[in-house]
Amino acid sequence: MISQLSWKVGGQQGEGIESTGEIFSTTLNRMGYYLYSYRHFSSRIKGGHTNNNIRISTKEVRSISDHTNILVAFDQETIDINAAELVDNGVILADEKFNPEVDESLNVQLISVPFTEIANEHGSKLMKNMVAVGASAGLMHLDIDKFKDMIYTMFARKGEEIVNNNIEALKDGFNYIQERLNAIEGDFELEKVNERESLYLIGNDAIGFGALNAGVRFMAAYPITPASDIMEYMIEHLPKVDGTVIQTEDEISAVTMAIGSNYAGARSFTSSSGPGLSLMMESIGLSGMTETPLVIVDTMRGGPSTGLPTKQEQSDLMQMIYGTHGEVPKIILAPADVEDAFYLTTEAFNLADKYQVPVILLSDLQMSLGKQSANPFDLSKVEIDRGQIITEDIENDGAYFERFKPTESGISDRPLPGVKGGIHHVTGVEHNPNGTPNESAVNRKEQMDKRMRKVKELSIDTPFKVNGKEESDLLVISFLSGNGAVDEAVERIGGNITTIHMRQLFPVPIEALRPYLDGAKKVLVVEQNYTGQLFNVLKMNYHDHNKMKSFGKYDGTPLKPMEIERHIKQFM
């Protein structure tokens, strides 16, 4: 028996590759295994190669595997593209319909299975996916009854006949492989685990659920990969709490609607990806100038322009920090993993209200769309902090309220519209304490100082997650989906290596980082962009550049532990 393996299914978009992976992985999650998945797909509606890579383990995993153990192929292109990733003696389960072939130089086992033929026997070629799931379960010695339960869950609404036909297709695929196991070399049987309570979700769903629990009641957004799932999640669930979602005509409308509804007192947000964030930049400045809370989720993808809309990258950091014209206070956060995405989303809304600034929650395509096991969320940890909001009448003898009054913290009281005595001007031009336009040099300096000191030395309670000591031979810094691959690489190497997963990217929590940066003999920053954006941001805030080095990957594919392991060994 083995403790983990990597299973991949591939074919053409539109022929059920995603549903095949969903049935297979969700069942395994219910059985108690830990999973981490990543979908490769093209930026088109139908056609083009797609695959779903699912790592299955008896212990927690937060990265895709270096290699594949089992490849399920519905076409020859899947073999041509993915066969080289297989481990020695790995297995390809291929539909015999397309007469599969594999490069003879590869040490793999090609097994032709009549996926389509068996499916047609049960009424529809669409059931070839269920035959493939059954064949995979047979190869891995999995309990077939668990998959039957999943079929009932997915197809019960379609009637008993459909359920039974799918179960028979599943059983036939299972039996076909079981009868041929003696001819298959290698161990593909997973160690047994106990069932446990576990979530299995994508990062976008965790963000959406976090927003709901933070008290969000309005979302405005325009569809864009890989952020659209957040809007779709909110469309399904926000009306249940009397909330509203509006699909706008563009990203400019989306962000300004979010600003307007936040100004009115409703917790609101928007989500997008790099191209959409480019359009939002002027409005982010408006949020900063008017000191109106705003939360934006940016799910990064490959750029520039349309770039690689369905591929992995982490290249929006500089845009998020420096993209606006002029200088405005802002906060940029990045969840450490999918579970953390729930908790940090709720914190983002509290920070936006408390400091009255735009807060950008960064994700990336791998974290947003990659599905993985997570512990059930602890809702008792969710607290709502609306900051210095005023909802009661104010006595001020009819004068305008000093909404932007300079304070020691830089944060001023914020009366909601309609509060008696709270009337004031709101404008995007420079203004005095009551909001009236004022361009004097004295006022400009006073208001700029007020706005910027709100977050000048801000550090959230946990600005980063650290594993290791302050004094180390090597400090490895990463963020978002790269964290899991870094952890696994470091675990393999061993020794005195410390890892830091950034949760607050801006303002840079340099004082909290300093003991680890000072104590490290060498510092390696791992990220997925060409220019080393996080690396350069850290260099701008830390003096000892000689011991710092960047490792970047920008080919659109996820980081693998072996890539980082190899680079660390070379650096050390």
Short mmCIF file of C-alpha atoms in Angstrom, two decimals, residues 40 47 55 69 71 99-100 107 138 155 230 279-280 296 316 330 364 377 409 414 432 438 440 477 571:
data_model
loop_
_atom_site.label_atom_id
_atom_site.label_comp_id
_atom_site.label_asym_id
_atom_site.label_seq_id
_atom_site.Cartn_x
_atom_site.Cartn_y
_atom_site.Cartn_z
CA HIS A 40 -5.55 22.96 -16.74
CA GLY A 47 -12.60 22.18 -27.38
CA ARG A 55 -3.30 14.54 -5.58
CA ASN A 69 0.89 7.89 -11.08
CA LEU A 71 -3.37 9.07 -16.25
CA ASN A 99 -6.44 3.26 -30.60
CA PRO A 100 -4.10 4.80 -28.02
CA ASN A 107 8.60 3.35 -19.00
CA GLY A 138 -10.56 -0.78 -9.43
CA PHE A 155 -28.05 12.12 -10.33
CA ILE A 230 -17.01 34.42 -6.56
CA LEU A 279 -9.86 49.75 -15.08
CA MET A 280 -10.55 50.18 -11.35
CA ILE A 296 -11.66 44.29 -3.90
CA ASP A 316 -0.31 41.98 -10.05
CA LYS A 330 -4.39 50.97 1.11
CA ASP A 364 -4.18 33.62 -7.80
CA PHE A 377 -14.52 26.78 9.31
CA SER A 409 -4.70 58.01 14.37
CA ARG A 414 -17.98 58.26 9.79
CA ASN A 432 -10.96 70.50 4.16
CA ASN A 438 -9.69 73.29 -0.61
CA SER A 440 -4.29 75.43 -0.04
CA ILE A 477 9.48 33.74 1.72
CA PHE A 571 21.32 28.44 -3.53
#
